[in-house]
Amino acid sequence: GKTILITGVASGIGARTAELAGQLGADVIGVDLREPAGHQGVFVQADISSKAGVDDLVARLPQRIDALCNVAGLSGNTGAAPTLAVNFYGLRALSEAMAPRLREGGAIVNVASIAGYGWRANLNRAASMVSVDGFPDVAKVIAEHAVKNEEGYPVSKELLLLWTFRAAHQELFRSHGIRVNAVSPGPVETPILKQFRSVLGDAKVDSDIARVGRAGTSGDIAPVVLFLCSDGARWINGANVPVDGGLEASINAEVL
Ligand code: NAI
């Protein structure tokens, strides 16, 4: 089977993606802050919020993998710095370190969010923050770009989407035939949704859910993540796939 590295396997979307990958016959290497009960396959405990944490993780990962699913993320309710560190700079550092270990034709899938769709409106800031190489001093980047605490989450996903488009064409990945894509969920019933409710307010979250009839589940997202890892998606590169029950379309359609 294929070897799939998945971050954020202790909860929600990452846990379901790991479970489904195992059912489909993949060898799963799960990464998270703590080992989840019932995790099938190899588990590697790690904290991707710092350069040291990512370096330590990379040192304990195998030399060959077929796919990397960047699912781990923070809601923003612990501040902009840790959120940008985990949701963008940490996962990018992990992806860049693993690029030489991904097999030819392998894939990276980034779980972004519909919250990142402001990347176009905020293009200058987002592009400038993506251009900071390596794993920077995140507090410094935040100060330089005047990112407010409550902007940490949406900005992290804006950077992730922009970087997905860029990475798909970047020599580091392209020379290895590695595809890089994103999945952008709408509201999904996982522990993080409670935190979004406290940041965004129940009214906003409930009205988004009402637009499409229900919240998503981890089971709605996981198959799409794994499809983008698969050879069936071999001609999909640098794409963002919204998995939101039609939420974004319904918002866009209002301007017609
Ligand atoms: P969750 O909170 O259930 O799971 C996130 C996992 O990431 C947790 O197991 C957590 O321990 C892990 N994690 C956090 N910081 C870490 C670190 N420093 N190192 C290693 N692992 C770390 O949330 P959920 O819903 O499964 O979220 C997965 C991804 O989906 C996130 O990137 C989130 O932003 C994204 N997303 C979720 C939506 C939702 O409504 N649930 C909507 C849009 C995007």
Short mmCIF file of C-alpha atoms and ligand atoms in Angstrom, two decimals:
data_model
loop_
_atom_site.label_atom_id
_atom_site.label_comp_id
_atom_site.label_asym_id
_atom_site.label_seq_id
_atom_site.Cartn_x
_atom_site.Cartn_y
_atom_site.Cartn_z
CA GLY A 1 0.00 0.00 0.00
CA LYS A 2 0.87 3.65 -0.15
CA THR A 3 2.39 5.45 2.78
CA ILE A 4 0.40 8.53 3.76
CA LEU A 5 1.58 11.05 6.32
CA ILE A 6 -1.34 12.86 7.98
CA THR A 7 -1.09 15.64 10.57
CA GLY A 8 -3.86 16.41 13.06
CA VAL A 9 -4.93 12.77 13.45
CA ALA A 10 -6.01 13.12 17.10
CA SER A 11 -9.30 14.79 16.21
CA GLY A 12 -11.90 15.69 13.64
CA ILE A 13 -10.99 15.73 9.96
CA GLY A 14 -7.48 14.34 10.46
CA ALA A 15 -8.76 11.40 12.52
CA ARG A 16 -11.38 10.53 9.89
CA THR A 17 -8.87 10.89 7.05
CA ALA A 18 -6.47 8.53 8.83
CA GLU A 19 -9.24 6.00 9.48
CA LEU A 20 -10.45 6.07 5.87
CA ALA A 21 -6.91 5.84 4.46
CA GLY A 22 -6.36 2.75 6.60
CA GLN A 23 -9.62 1.21 5.37
CA LEU A 24 -8.49 1.85 1.79
CA GLY A 25 -5.28 -0.08 2.43
CA ALA A 26 -2.76 2.72 2.97
CA ASP A 27 -0.03 2.66 5.60
CA VAL A 28 -0.83 5.68 7.73
CA ILE A 29 1.72 7.69 9.67
CA GLY A 30 -0.26 9.94 12.00
CA VAL A 31 1.11 13.08 13.59
CA ASP A 32 -0.41 15.15 16.40
CA LEU A 33 0.34 16.70 19.80
CA ARG A 34 -0.99 13.59 21.54
CA GLU A 35 -1.75 10.02 20.49
CA PRO A 36 -5.45 9.46 19.86
CA ALA A 37 -7.25 6.44 21.28
CA GLY A 38 -7.76 3.80 18.60
CA HIS A 39 -5.32 5.22 16.05
CA GLN A 40 -4.45 2.54 13.52
CA GLY A 41 -0.95 2.59 12.11
CA VAL A 42 2.17 4.42 13.16
CA PHE A 43 1.83 7.49 15.39
CA VAL A 44 4.51 10.16 15.73
CA GLN A 45 4.00 12.72 18.48
CA ALA A 46 5.06 16.20 17.42
CA ASP A 47 4.34 19.90 17.74
CA ILE A 48 4.64 21.66 14.38
CA SER A 49 4.30 25.16 15.85
CA SER A 50 8.07 25.78 15.92
CA LYS A 51 11.08 25.13 13.72
CA ALA A 52 12.56 22.87 16.41
CA GLY A 53 9.29 20.91 16.53
CA VAL A 54 9.21 20.41 12.77
CA ASP A 55 12.92 19.49 12.59
CA ASP A 56 12.46 16.96 15.39
CA LEU A 57 9.44 15.47 13.58
CA VAL A 58 11.20 15.25 10.21
CA ALA A 59 14.09 13.39 11.86
CA ARG A 60 11.67 10.68 12.98
CA LEU A 61 9.82 10.24 9.66
CA PRO A 62 10.59 7.62 7.00
CA GLN A 63 12.72 8.31 3.92
CA ARG A 64 9.90 7.56 1.48
CA ILE A 65 6.25 8.56 1.52
CA ASP A 66 3.56 8.77 -1.17
CA ALA A 67 1.47 11.64 0.17
CA LEU A 68 1.34 14.29 2.86
CA CYS A 69 -1.99 15.56 4.20
CA ASN A 70 -1.59 18.80 6.15
CA VAL A 71 -4.70 18.73 8.32
CA ALA A 72 -3.54 19.95 11.77
CA GLY A 73 -4.74 23.43 12.57
CA LEU A 74 -5.64 25.93 15.28
CA SER A 75 -8.83 28.03 15.39
CA GLY A 76 -7.18 31.34 16.16
CA ASN A 77 -8.62 31.60 19.66
CA THR A 78 -5.15 31.23 21.21
CA GLY A 79 -3.83 34.23 19.26
CA ALA A 80 -2.44 35.02 15.82
CA ALA A 81 1.14 33.83 16.46
CA PRO A 82 0.53 30.16 17.29
CA THR A 83 -2.19 30.02 14.63
CA LEU A 84 0.02 31.31 11.84
CA ALA A 85 2.83 29.05 13.08
CA VAL A 86 0.75 25.84 12.93
CA ASN A 87 -1.64 26.62 10.05
CA PHE A 88 0.97 28.00 7.69
CA TYR A 89 4.66 28.31 8.54
CA GLY A 90 4.83 24.93 10.33
CA LEU A 91 3.02 22.97 7.65
CA ARG A 92 5.03 24.68 4.91
CA ALA A 93 8.29 23.83 6.69
CA LEU A 94 7.14 20.21 7.01
CA SER A 95 6.13 20.08 3.34
CA GLU A 96 9.42 21.55 2.14
CA ALA A 97 11.41 19.16 4.31
CA MET A 98 9.43 16.17 3.03
CA ALA A 99 9.50 17.15 -0.66
CA PRO A 100 12.68 15.15 -1.39
CA ARG A 101 11.13 12.12 0.33
CA LEU A 102 7.87 12.19 -1.63
CA ARG A 103 7.85 9.71 -4.46
CA GLU A 104 7.64 10.91 -8.06
CA GLY A 105 3.96 11.63 -8.74
CA GLY A 106 3.21 12.01 -5.04
CA ALA A 107 0.88 14.58 -3.56
CA ILE A 108 0.49 17.19 -0.86
CA VAL A 109 -3.01 18.17 0.26
CA ASN A 110 -3.50 21.24 2.44
CA VAL A 111 -6.69 21.61 4.44
CA ALA A 112 -7.38 25.32 4.09
CA SER A 113 -10.79 26.92 4.67
CA ILE A 114 -13.44 29.10 3.10
CA ALA A 115 -12.15 31.57 5.74
CA GLY A 116 -9.09 32.02 3.49
CA TYR A 117 -10.97 33.34 0.47
CA GLY A 118 -9.95 36.90 1.34
CA TRP A 119 -6.52 36.15 -0.18
CA ARG A 120 -7.41 38.06 -3.33
CA ALA A 121 -8.72 41.14 -1.48
CA ASN A 122 -5.66 41.11 0.79
CA LEU A 123 -3.21 40.03 -1.90
CA ASN A 124 -0.31 42.36 -1.10
CA ARG A 125 -0.14 41.45 2.56
CA ALA A 126 -0.72 37.76 1.95
CA ALA A 127 1.92 37.58 -0.82
CA SER A 128 4.42 39.42 1.34
CA MET A 129 3.82 37.05 4.28
CA VAL A 130 4.16 34.00 2.01
CA SER A 131 7.44 35.39 0.66
CA VAL A 132 9.08 35.17 4.08
CA ASP A 133 11.28 32.08 3.64
CA GLY A 134 11.79 29.21 6.05
CA PHE A 135 10.28 29.19 9.53
CA PRO A 136 10.40 32.85 10.55
CA ASP A 137 9.97 34.54 13.92
CA VAL A 138 6.18 34.58 13.59
CA ALA A 139 5.62 37.33 16.18
CA LYS A 140 7.91 39.55 14.14
CA VAL A 141 6.08 38.79 10.88
CA ILE A 142 2.76 39.60 12.57
CA ALA A 143 4.06 42.92 13.86
CA GLU A 144 5.57 43.86 10.48
CA HIS A 145 2.31 43.13 8.66
CA ALA A 146 0.01 44.54 11.36
CA VAL A 147 -2.02 41.33 11.65
CA LYS A 148 -4.63 41.73 14.38
CA ASN A 149 -5.16 38.84 16.77
CA GLU A 150 -8.63 38.07 15.43
CA GLU A 151 -7.23 38.01 11.87
CA GLY A 152 -4.79 35.21 12.66
CA TYR A 153 -7.04 32.37 11.47
CA PRO A 154 -8.31 33.88 8.19
CA VAL A 155 -4.86 35.22 7.34
CA SER A 156 -3.29 31.80 8.00
CA LYS A 157 -5.69 30.24 5.49
CA GLU A 158 -5.16 33.06 2.96
CA LEU A 159 -1.42 32.33 3.08
CA LEU A 160 -2.07 28.60 2.78
CA LEU A 161 -4.20 29.02 -0.36
CA LEU A 162 -1.73 31.40 -1.98
CA TRP A 163 1.17 29.10 -1.16
CA THR A 164 -0.73 26.10 -2.57
CA PHE A 165 -1.02 27.89 -5.93
CA ARG A 166 2.65 28.87 -5.81
CA ALA A 167 4.01 25.54 -4.59
CA ALA A 168 2.31 23.69 -7.44
CA HIS A 169 4.69 25.53 -9.78
CA GLN A 170 7.72 25.65 -7.52
CA GLU A 171 10.83 23.75 -8.61
CA LEU A 172 11.16 22.01 -5.23
CA PHE A 173 7.87 20.17 -5.78
CA ARG A 174 7.49 20.25 -9.55
CA SER A 175 10.89 18.70 -10.22
CA HIS A 176 9.74 15.69 -8.17
CA GLY A 177 6.36 15.55 -9.94
CA ILE A 178 4.61 16.38 -6.68
CA ARG A 179 1.14 17.88 -6.97
CA VAL A 180 0.06 20.40 -4.34
CA ASN A 181 -3.66 21.06 -3.80
CA ALA A 182 -5.99 22.46 -1.16
CA VAL A 183 -9.38 21.52 0.22
CA SER A 184 -11.49 24.30 1.75
CA PRO A 185 -14.18 23.06 4.12
CA GLY A 186 -17.14 25.12 5.24
CA PRO A 187 -18.33 24.64 8.85
CA VAL A 188 -17.67 21.04 9.92
CA GLU A 189 -18.91 19.42 13.17
CA THR A 190 -15.60 18.86 14.97
CA PRO A 191 -14.23 20.23 18.27
CA ILE A 192 -12.77 23.27 16.47
CA LEU A 193 -16.27 24.45 15.46
CA LYS A 194 -17.06 25.39 19.09
CA GLN A 195 -13.99 27.62 19.04
CA PHE A 196 -15.09 29.22 15.75
CA ARG A 197 -18.47 29.88 17.37
CA SER A 198 -16.80 31.79 20.20
CA VAL A 199 -14.67 33.80 17.72
CA LEU A 200 -17.27 34.46 14.98
CA GLY A 201 -20.46 34.29 17.06
CA ASP A 202 -23.24 31.69 16.86
CA ALA A 203 -25.32 33.89 14.52
CA LYS A 204 -22.70 33.86 11.72
CA VAL A 205 -21.96 30.13 12.03
CA ASP A 206 -25.65 29.20 12.25
CA SER A 207 -26.58 31.33 9.24
CA ASP A 208 -23.79 29.70 7.17
CA ILE A 209 -25.04 26.27 8.21
CA ALA A 210 -28.66 27.23 7.48
CA ARG A 211 -27.73 28.28 3.93
CA VAL A 212 -26.76 24.72 3.05
CA GLY A 213 -29.08 22.83 5.40
CA ARG A 214 -26.53 21.24 7.73
CA ALA A 215 -22.96 21.45 8.95
CA GLY A 216 -20.39 19.25 7.26
CA THR A 217 -18.94 16.16 8.92
CA SER A 218 -15.37 14.87 8.90
CA GLY A 219 -16.71 12.10 6.67
CA ASP A 220 -17.66 14.72 4.06
CA ILE A 221 -14.09 16.05 3.90
CA ALA A 222 -11.83 12.99 4.27
CA PRO A 223 -12.71 11.29 0.92
CA VAL A 224 -11.92 14.49 -0.98
CA VAL A 225 -8.54 14.83 0.74
CA LEU A 226 -7.70 11.23 -0.16
CA PHE A 227 -8.95 11.58 -3.73
CA LEU A 228 -6.53 14.48 -4.24
CA CYS A 229 -3.75 12.19 -2.93
CA SER A 230 -4.69 9.46 -5.38
CA ASP A 231 -3.52 8.82 -8.94
CA GLY A 232 -7.07 9.57 -10.08
CA ALA A 233 -6.24 13.21 -9.37
CA ARG A 234 -3.00 13.09 -11.36
CA TRP A 235 -4.02 16.07 -13.56
CA ILE A 236 -5.19 18.23 -10.65
CA ASN A 237 -2.46 20.56 -9.45
CA GLY A 238 -2.54 23.89 -7.63
CA ALA A 239 -6.30 23.64 -7.20
CA ASN A 240 -8.53 24.60 -4.33
CA VAL A 241 -11.52 22.30 -3.90
CA PRO A 242 -14.31 23.82 -1.79
CA VAL A 243 -16.11 21.16 0.27
CA ASP A 244 -18.82 23.25 1.84
CA GLY A 245 -22.19 21.88 0.66
CA GLY A 246 -22.49 24.83 -1.73
CA LEU A 247 -22.01 27.60 0.86
CA GLU A 248 -19.49 29.61 -1.13
CA ALA A 249 -21.55 29.31 -4.29
CA SER A 250 -24.63 30.55 -2.48
CA ILE A 251 -22.73 33.60 -1.20
CA ASN A 252 -21.24 34.28 -4.66
CA ALA A 253 -24.63 33.86 -6.34
CA GLU A 254 -26.06 36.72 -4.26
CA VAL A 255 -24.12 39.27 -6.31
CA LEU A 256 -25.58 38.03 -9.61
P1 NAI B 1 -9.80 19.68 15.37
O1 NAI B 1 -9.53 20.74 16.37
O2 NAI B 1 -10.79 18.64 15.67
O3 NAI B 1 -8.41 18.99 14.97
C1 NAI B 1 -7.21 19.69 14.78
C2 NAI B 1 -6.04 18.82 15.21
O4 NAI B 1 -4.81 19.52 14.95
C3 NAI B 1 -6.08 18.47 16.70
O5 NAI B 1 -5.99 17.08 16.90
C4 NAI B 1 -4.85 19.19 17.23
O6 NAI B 1 -4.23 18.54 18.34
C5 NAI B 1 -3.93 19.23 16.01
N1 NAI B 1 -2.89 20.25 16.21
C6 NAI B 1 -3.09 21.53 16.62
N2 NAI B 1 -1.91 22.14 16.82
C7 NAI B 1 -0.94 21.23 16.50
C8 NAI B 1 0.48 21.28 16.52
N3 NAI B 1 1.14 22.37 16.94
N4 NAI B 1 1.16 20.19 16.13
C9 NAI B 1 0.49 19.07 15.76
N5 NAI B 1 -0.84 18.96 15.72
C10 NAI B 1 -1.56 20.03 16.11
O7 NAI B 1 -10.24 20.46 14.06
P2 NAI B 1 -10.68 19.92 12.59
O8 NAI B 1 -12.00 20.46 12.31
O9 NAI B 1 -10.41 18.49 12.43
O10 NAI B 1 -9.65 20.79 11.71
C11 NAI B 1 -8.76 20.21 10.79
C12 NAI B 1 -8.40 21.28 9.78
O11 NAI B 1 -9.58 21.67 9.09
C13 NAI B 1 -7.82 22.55 10.39
O12 NAI B 1 -6.74 23.00 9.61
C14 NAI B 1 -8.98 23.53 10.31
O13 NAI B 1 -8.54 24.87 10.23
C15 NAI B 1 -9.65 23.07 9.04
N6 NAI B 1 -11.04 23.52 8.92
C16 NAI B 1 -11.99 23.10 9.80
C17 NAI B 1 -13.29 23.56 9.71
C18 NAI B 1 -14.34 23.16 10.68
O14 NAI B 1 -15.39 23.81 10.72
N7 NAI B 1 -14.15 22.12 11.48
C19 NAI B 1 -13.68 24.51 8.66
C20 NAI B 1 -12.61 24.85 7.74
C21 NAI B 1 -11.34 24.37 7.89
#
